[in-house]
Tab-separated table of C-alpha atoms in Angstrom:
chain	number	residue	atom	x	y	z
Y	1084	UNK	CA	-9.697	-69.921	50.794
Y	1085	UNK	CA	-10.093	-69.007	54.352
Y	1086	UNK	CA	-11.718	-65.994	55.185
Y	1087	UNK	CA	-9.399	-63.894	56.372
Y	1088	UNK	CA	-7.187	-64.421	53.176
Y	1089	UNK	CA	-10.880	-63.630	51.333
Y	1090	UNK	CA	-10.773	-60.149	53.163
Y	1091	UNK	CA	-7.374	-59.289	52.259
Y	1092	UNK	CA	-8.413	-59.647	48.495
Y	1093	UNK	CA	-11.227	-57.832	48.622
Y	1094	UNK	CA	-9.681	-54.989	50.724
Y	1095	UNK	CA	-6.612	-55.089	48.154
Y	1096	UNK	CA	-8.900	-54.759	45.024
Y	1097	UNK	CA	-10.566	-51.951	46.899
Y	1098	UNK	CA	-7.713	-50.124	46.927
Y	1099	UNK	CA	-6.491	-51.201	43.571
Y	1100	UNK	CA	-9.772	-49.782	42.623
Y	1101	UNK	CA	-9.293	-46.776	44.490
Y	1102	UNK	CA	-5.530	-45.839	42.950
Y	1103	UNK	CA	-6.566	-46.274	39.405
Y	1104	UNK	CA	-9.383	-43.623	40.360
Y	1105	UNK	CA	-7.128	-41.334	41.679
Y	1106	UNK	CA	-4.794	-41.130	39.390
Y	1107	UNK	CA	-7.156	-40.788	36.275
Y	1108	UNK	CA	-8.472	-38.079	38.381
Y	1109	UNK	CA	-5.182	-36.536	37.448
Y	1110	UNK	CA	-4.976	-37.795	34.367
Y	1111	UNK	CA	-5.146	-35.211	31.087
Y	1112	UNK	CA	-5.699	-35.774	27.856
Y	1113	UNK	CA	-4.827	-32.719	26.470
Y	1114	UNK	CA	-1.463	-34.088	27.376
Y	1115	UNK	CA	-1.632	-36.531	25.044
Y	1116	UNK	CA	-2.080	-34.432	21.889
Y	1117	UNK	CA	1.170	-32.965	22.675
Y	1118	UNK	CA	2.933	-34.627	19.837
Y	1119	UNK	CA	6.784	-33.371	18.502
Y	1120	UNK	CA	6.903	-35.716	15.249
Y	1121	UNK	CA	6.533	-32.802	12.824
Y	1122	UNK	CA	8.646	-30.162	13.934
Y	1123	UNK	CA	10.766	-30.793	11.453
Y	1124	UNK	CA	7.883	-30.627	8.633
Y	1125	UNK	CA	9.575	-27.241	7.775
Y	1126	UNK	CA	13.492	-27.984	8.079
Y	1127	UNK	CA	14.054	-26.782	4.284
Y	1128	UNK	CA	13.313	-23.330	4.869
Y	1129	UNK	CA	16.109	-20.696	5.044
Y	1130	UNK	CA	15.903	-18.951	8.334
Y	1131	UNK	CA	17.550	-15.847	7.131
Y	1132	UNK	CA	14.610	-15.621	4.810
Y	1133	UNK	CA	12.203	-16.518	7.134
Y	1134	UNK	CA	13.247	-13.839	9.616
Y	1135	UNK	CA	13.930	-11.332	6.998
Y	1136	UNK	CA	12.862	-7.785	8.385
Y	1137	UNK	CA	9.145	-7.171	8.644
Y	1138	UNK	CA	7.435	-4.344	6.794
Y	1139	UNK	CA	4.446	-1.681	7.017
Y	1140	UNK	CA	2.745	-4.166	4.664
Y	1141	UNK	CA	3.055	-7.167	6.621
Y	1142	UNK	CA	1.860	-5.419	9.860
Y	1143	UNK	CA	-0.985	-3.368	8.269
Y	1144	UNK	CA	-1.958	-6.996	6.944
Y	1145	UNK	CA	-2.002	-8.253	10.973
Y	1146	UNK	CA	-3.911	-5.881	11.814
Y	1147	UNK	CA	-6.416	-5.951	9.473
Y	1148	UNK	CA	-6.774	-9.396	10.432
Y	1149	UNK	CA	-7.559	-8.569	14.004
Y	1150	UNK	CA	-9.533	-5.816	12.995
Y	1151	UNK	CA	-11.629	-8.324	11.230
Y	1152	UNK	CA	-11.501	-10.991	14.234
Y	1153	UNK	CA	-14.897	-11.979	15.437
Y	1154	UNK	CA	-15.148	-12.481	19.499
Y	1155	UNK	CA	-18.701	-14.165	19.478
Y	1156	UNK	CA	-18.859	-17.739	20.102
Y	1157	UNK	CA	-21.497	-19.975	18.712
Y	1158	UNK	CA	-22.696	-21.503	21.593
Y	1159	UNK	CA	-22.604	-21.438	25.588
Y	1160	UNK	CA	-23.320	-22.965	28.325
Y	1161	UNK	CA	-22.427	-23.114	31.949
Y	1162	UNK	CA	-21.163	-27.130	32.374
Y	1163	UNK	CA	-20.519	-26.536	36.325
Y	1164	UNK	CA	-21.463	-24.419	38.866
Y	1165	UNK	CA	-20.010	-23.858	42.556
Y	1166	UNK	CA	-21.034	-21.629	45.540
Y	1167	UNK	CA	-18.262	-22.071	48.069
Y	1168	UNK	CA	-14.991	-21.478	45.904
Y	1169	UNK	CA	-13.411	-19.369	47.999
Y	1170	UNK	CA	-17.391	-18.134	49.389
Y	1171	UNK	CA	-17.999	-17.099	45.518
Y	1172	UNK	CA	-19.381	-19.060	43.338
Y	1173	UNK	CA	-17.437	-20.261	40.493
Y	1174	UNK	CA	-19.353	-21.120	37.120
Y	1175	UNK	CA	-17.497	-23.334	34.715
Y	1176	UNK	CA	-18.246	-22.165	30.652
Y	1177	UNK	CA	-18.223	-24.196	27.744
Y	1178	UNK	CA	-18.250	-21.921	24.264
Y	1179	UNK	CA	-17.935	-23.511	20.982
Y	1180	UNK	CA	-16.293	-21.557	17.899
Y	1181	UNK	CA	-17.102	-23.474	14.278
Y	1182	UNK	CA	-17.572	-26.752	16.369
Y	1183	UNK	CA	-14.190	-26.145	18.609
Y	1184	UNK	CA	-15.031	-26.450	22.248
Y	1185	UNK	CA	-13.061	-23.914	24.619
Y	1186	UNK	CA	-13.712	-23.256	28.256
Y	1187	UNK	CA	-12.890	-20.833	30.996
Y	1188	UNK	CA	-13.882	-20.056	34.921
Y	1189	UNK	CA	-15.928	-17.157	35.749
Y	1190	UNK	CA	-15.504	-16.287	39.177
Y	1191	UNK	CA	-18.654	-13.897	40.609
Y	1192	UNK	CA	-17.909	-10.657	42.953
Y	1193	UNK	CA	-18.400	-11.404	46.492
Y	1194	UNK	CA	-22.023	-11.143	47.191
Y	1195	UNK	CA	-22.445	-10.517	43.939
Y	1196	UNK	CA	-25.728	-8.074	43.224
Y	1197	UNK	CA	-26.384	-7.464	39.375
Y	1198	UNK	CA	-27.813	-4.223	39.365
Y	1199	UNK	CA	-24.880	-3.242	41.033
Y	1200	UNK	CA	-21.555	-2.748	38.830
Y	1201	UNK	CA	-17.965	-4.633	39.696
Y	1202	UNK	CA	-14.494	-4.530	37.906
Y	1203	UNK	CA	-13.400	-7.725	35.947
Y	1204	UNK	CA	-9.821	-9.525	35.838
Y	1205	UNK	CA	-8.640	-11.959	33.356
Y	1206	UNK	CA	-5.892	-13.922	34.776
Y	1207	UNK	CA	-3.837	-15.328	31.607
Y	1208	UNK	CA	-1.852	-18.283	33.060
Y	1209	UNK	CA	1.287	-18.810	32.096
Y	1210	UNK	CA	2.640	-21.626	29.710
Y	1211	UNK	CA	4.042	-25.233	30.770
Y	1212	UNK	CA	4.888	-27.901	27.443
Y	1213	UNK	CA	4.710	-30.363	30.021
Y	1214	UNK	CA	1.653	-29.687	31.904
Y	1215	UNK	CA	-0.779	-28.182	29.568
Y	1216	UNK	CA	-3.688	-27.267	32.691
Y	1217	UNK	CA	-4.983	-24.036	34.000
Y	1218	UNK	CA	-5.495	-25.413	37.879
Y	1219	UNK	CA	-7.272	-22.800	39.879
Y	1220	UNK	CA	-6.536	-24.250	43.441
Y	1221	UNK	CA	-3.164	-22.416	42.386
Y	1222	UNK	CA	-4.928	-18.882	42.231
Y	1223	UNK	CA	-6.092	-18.430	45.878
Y	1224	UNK	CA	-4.441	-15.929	46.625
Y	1225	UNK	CA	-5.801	-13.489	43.569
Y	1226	UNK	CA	-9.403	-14.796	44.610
Y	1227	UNK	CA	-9.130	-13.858	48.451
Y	1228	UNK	CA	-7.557	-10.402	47.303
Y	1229	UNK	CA	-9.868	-9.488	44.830
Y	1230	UNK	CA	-12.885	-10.051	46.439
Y	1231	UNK	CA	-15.098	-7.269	44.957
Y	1232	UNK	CA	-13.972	-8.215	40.845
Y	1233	UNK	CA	-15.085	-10.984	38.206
Y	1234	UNK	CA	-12.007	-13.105	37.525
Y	1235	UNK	CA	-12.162	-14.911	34.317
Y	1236	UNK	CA	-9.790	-17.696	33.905
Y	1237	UNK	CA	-9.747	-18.775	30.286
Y	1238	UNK	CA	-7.891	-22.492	29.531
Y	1239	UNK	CA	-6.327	-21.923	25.585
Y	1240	UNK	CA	-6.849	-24.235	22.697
Y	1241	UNK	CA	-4.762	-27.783	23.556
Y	1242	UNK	CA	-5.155	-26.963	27.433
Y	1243	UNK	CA	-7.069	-28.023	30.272
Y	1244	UNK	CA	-8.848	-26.230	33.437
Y	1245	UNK	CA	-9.166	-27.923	36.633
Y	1246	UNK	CA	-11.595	-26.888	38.814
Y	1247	UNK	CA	-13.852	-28.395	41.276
Y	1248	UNK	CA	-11.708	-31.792	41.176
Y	1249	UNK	CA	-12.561	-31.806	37.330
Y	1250	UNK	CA	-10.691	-31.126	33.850
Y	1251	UNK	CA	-11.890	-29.650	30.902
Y	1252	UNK	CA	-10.030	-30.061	28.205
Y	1253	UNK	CA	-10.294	-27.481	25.541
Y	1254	UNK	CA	-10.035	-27.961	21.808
Y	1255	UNK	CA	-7.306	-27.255	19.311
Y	1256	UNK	CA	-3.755	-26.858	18.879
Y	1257	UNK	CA	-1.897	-26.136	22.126
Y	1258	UNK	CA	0.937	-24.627	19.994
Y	1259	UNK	CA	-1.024	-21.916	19.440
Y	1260	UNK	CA	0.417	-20.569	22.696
Y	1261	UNK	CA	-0.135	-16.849	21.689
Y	1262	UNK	CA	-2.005	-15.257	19.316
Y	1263	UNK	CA	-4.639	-18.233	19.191
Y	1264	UNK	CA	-4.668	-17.770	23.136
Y	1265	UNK	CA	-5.438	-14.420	22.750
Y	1266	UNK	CA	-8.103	-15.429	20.293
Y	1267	UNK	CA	-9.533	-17.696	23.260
Y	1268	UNK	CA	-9.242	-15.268	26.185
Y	1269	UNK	CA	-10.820	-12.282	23.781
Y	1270	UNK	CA	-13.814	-14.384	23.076
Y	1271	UNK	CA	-14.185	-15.807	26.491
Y	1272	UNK	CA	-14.089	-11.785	27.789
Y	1273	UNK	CA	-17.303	-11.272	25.629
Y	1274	UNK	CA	-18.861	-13.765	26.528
Y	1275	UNK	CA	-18.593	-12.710	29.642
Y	1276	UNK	CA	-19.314	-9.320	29.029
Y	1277	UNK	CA	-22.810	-10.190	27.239
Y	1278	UNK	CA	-23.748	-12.920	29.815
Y	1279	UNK	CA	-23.509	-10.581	33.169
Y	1280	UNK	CA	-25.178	-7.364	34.055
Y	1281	UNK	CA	-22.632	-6.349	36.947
Y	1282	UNK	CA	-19.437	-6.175	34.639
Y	1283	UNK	CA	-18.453	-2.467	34.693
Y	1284	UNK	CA	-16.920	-2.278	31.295
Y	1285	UNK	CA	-14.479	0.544	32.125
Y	1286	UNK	CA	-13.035	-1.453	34.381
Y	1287	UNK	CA	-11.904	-4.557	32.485
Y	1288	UNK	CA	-7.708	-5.308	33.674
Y	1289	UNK	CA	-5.786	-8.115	32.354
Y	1290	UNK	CA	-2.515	-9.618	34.095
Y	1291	UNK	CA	-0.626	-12.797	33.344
Y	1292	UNK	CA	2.962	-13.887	34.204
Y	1293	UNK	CA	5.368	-15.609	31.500
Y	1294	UNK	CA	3.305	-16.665	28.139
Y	1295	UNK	CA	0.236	-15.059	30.530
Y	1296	UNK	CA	2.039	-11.845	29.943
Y	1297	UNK	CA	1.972	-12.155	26.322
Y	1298	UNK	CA	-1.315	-12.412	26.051
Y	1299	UNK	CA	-1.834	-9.750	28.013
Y	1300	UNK	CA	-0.106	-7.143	26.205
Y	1301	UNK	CA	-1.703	-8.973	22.560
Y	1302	UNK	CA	-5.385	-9.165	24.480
Y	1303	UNK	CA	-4.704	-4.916	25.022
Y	1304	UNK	CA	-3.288	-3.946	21.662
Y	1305	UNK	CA	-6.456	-6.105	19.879
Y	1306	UNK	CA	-9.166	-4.575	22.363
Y	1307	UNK	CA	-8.275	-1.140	23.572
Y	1308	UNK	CA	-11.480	-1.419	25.450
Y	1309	UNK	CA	-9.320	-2.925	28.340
Y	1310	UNK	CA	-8.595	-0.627	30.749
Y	1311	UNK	CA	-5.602	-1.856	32.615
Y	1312	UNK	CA	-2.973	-4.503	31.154
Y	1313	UNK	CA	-0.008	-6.372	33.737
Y	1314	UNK	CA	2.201	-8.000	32.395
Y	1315	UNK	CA	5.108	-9.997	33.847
Y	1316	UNK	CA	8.053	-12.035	32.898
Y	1317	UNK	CA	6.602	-12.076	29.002
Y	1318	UNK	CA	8.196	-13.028	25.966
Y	1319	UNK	CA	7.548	-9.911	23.691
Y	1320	UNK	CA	9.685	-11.443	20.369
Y	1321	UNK	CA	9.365	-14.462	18.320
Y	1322	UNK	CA	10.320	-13.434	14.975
Y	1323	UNK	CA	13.718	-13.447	15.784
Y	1324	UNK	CA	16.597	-16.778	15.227
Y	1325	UNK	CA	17.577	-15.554	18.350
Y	1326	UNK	CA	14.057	-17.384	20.107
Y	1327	UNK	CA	14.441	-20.112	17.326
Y	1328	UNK	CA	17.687	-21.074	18.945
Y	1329	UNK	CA	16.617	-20.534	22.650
Y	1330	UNK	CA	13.446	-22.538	22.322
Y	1331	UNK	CA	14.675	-25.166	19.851
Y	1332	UNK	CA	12.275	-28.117	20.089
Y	1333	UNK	CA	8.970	-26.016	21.664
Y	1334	UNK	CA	9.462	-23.178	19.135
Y	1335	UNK	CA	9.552	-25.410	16.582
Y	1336	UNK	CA	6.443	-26.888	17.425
Y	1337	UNK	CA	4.631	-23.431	17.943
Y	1338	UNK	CA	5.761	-22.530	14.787
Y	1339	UNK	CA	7.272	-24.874	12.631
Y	1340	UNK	CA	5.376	-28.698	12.795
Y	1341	UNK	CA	2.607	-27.524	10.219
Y	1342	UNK	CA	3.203	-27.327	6.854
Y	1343	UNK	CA	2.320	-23.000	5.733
Y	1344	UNK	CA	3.542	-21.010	3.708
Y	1345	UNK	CA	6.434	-18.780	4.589
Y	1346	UNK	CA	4.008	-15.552	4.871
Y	1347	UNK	CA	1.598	-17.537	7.367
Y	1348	UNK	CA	4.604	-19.234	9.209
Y	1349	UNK	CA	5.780	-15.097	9.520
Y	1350	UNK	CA	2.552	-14.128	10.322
Y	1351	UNK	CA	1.945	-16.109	13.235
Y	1352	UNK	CA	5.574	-15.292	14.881
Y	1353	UNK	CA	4.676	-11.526	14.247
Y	1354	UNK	CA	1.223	-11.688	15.597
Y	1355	UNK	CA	2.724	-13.529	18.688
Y	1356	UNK	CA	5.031	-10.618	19.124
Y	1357	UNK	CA	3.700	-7.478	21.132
Y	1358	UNK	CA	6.650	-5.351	20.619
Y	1359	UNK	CA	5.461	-4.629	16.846
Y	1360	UNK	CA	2.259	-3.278	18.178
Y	1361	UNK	CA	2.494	-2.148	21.864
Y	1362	UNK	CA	2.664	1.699	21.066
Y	1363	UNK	CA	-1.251	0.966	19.751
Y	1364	UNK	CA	-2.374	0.097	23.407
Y	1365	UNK	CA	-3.879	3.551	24.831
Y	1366	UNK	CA	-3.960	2.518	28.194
Y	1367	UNK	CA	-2.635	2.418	31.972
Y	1368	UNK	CA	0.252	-0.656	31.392
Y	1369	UNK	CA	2.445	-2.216	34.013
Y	1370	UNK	CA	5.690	-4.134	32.861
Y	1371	UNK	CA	7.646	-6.285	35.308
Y	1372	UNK	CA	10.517	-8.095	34.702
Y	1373	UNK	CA	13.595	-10.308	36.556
Y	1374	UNK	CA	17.156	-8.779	35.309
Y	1375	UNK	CA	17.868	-12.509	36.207
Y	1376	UNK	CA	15.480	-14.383	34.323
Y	1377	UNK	CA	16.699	-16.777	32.515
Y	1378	UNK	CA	13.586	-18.387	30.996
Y	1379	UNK	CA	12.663	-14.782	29.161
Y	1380	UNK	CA	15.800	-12.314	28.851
Y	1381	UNK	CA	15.341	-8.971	30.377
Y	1382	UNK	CA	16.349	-7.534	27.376
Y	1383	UNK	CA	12.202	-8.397	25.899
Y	1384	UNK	CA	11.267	-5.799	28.583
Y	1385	UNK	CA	14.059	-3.410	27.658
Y	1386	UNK	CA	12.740	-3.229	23.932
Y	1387	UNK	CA	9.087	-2.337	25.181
Y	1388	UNK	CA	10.554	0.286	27.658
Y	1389	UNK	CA	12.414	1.815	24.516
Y	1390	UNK	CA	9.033	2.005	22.692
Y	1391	UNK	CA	7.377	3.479	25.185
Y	1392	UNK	CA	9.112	5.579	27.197
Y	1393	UNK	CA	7.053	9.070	26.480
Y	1394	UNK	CA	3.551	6.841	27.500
Y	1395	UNK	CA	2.064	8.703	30.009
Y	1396	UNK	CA	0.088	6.192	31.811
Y	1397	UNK	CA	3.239	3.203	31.489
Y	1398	UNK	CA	5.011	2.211	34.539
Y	1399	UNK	CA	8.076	-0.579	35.060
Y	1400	UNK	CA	10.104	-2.444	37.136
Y	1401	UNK	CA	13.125	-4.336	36.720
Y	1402	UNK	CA	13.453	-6.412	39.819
Y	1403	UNK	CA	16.798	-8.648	41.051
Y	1404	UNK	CA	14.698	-11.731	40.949
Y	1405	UNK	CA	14.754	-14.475	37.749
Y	1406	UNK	CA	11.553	-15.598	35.937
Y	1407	UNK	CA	9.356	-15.990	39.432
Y	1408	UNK	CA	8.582	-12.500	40.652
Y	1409	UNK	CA	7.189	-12.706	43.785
Y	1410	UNK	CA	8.208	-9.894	45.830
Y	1411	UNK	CA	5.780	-7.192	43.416
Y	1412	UNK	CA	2.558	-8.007	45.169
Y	1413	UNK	CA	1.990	-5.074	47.229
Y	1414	UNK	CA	3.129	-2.716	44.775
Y	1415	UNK	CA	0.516	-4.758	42.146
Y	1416	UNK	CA	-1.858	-4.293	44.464
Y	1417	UNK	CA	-1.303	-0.776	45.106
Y	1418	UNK	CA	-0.972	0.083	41.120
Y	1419	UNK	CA	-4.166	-1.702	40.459
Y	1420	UNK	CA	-6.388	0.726	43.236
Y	1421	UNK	CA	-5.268	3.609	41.115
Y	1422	UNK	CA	-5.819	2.491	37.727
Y	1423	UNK	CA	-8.408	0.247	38.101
């Protein structure tokens, strides 16, 4: 073999090398656990049973459960830590609950001082069946405009952060998109809380777009403690046949692909569902929504503006826009100075 043909091997197995690297940088296994071969587990059930018409019982019983909700984690640690994301420094957490390993970004104030005291963010990202990953290189923006706040970032059971070139890919079910979320975030919050001096407690705000919304309204009605809750684009029903039939195949794996009882199957579509509970939130709250969306109907804003019409501190817009509302920012911005 001559030599030149001997440097056009090695060079090519150098880059063969160098391709299967970068795309298993890329690669996620939380992806992989994505699995639709028991959404039918539940087919036999009669839907007009399942959705029949909830009751004070049924939501006393949710909120007992919440009530009774435990936000500690088991264990901690920080797993990665970065000092020029953005010119903050980023910490990556890992925090185990019963042996289930869930992670999240903490982002530190600019210049952050502990004895002095700084408002907090929790950004709740939004939800693609695809693409289960939080990737923060697509939150600039909220990191360069919030310079003087925490910003947690939590990634939800079944769903990976990327950050720093790296994923971390949390534990559990990623089809528990919403109330087990909310579980995560919640828990993530107080660790948070308990780990850093600077967090001013009164001045705790949660936003999220799409599922993010969600859990921003649930992460308010369980913790009243939040001060400030934006929510945008969000999904605020899915005990209804109407979602059922929207959603098809990713409801039915939310919901449907383990085998429960009716009352648990019920219970989890109810405690995904702010509208039953929104009037409990105390707080300043900010509702956007697209009259053209077509991912989330309008109409899942409407409902919460009908509840809560007399709330003093509740503000909304219904923009011309569809599911990606990006003409709000200023006015965000603006709402956020004065309430948080």
């Amino acid at each position: 073999m001559s030599l030149k043909i001997k440097i056009a091997v090695t060079l090519g197995s150098i880059l063969l090398i160098a391709l299967i690297l970068y795309l298993r940088k890329d690669y996620c296994k939380c992806k992989d656990r994505i699995s639709y071969q028991h959404i039918d587990l539940n087919k036999e059930i009669d839907l007009d049973v399942l959705y029949t018409p909830t009751d004070s019982t049924e939501l006393q019983n949710i909120l007992l459960s919440w009530k009774n909700f435990s936000e500690e984690s088991d264990t901690y640690q920080t797993v990665n830590k970065s000092g020029y994301f953005y010119n903050r420094n980023l910490l990556v957490v890992r925090h185990t609950v019963h042996g289930a390993k869930h992670y999240g970004a903490i982002v530190l104030p600019k210049d952050y001082d502990e004895n002095k005291k700084y408002p907090l963010l929790v950004w709740a990202n939004g939800l693609d069946q695809s693409n289960p990953t939080v990737d923060l290189r697509g939150l600039g923006k909220v990191f360069m405009r919030l310079k003087d706040y925490f910003i947690l970032v939590p990634s939800y059971r079944g769903q990976a952060l990327v950050a720093n070139g790296r994923r971390y890919c949390s534990d559990g079910f990623f089809g528990d998109a919403f109330d087990g979320a909310t579980d995560d975030a919640l828990r993530l919050l107080a660790l948070a809380k308990s780990e850093f001096k600077g967090i001013d407690n009164n001045r705790v705000v949660v936003s999220g777009t799409s599922r993010g919304g969600t859990v921003a309204l649930l992460m308010g009605i369980r913790d009243p403690g939040i001060n400030a809750v934006i929510s945008i684009a969000a999904p605020t029903n899915f005990f209804s046949e109407e979602m059922y039939n929207r959603y098809t195949k990713q409801y039915k794996y939310q919901f449907l692909s383990h085998k429960k009882t009716i009352g648990a199957i019920r219970a989890k579509m109810i405690k995904s569902s702010p509208i039953y509970f929104v009037e409990k939130y105390p707080n300043a709250l900010l509702l956007i929504h697209g009259e053209n969306d077509k991912i989330v109907p309008v109409s899942h804003a409407h409902k919460v503006i009908a509840k809560l019409k007399q709330k003093e501190n509740f503000e909304y817009r219904i923009t011309d826009q569809g599911h990606a509302i990006d003409n709000q920012t200023l006015y965000i911005m603006d709402w956020l100075r004065q309430h948080n």
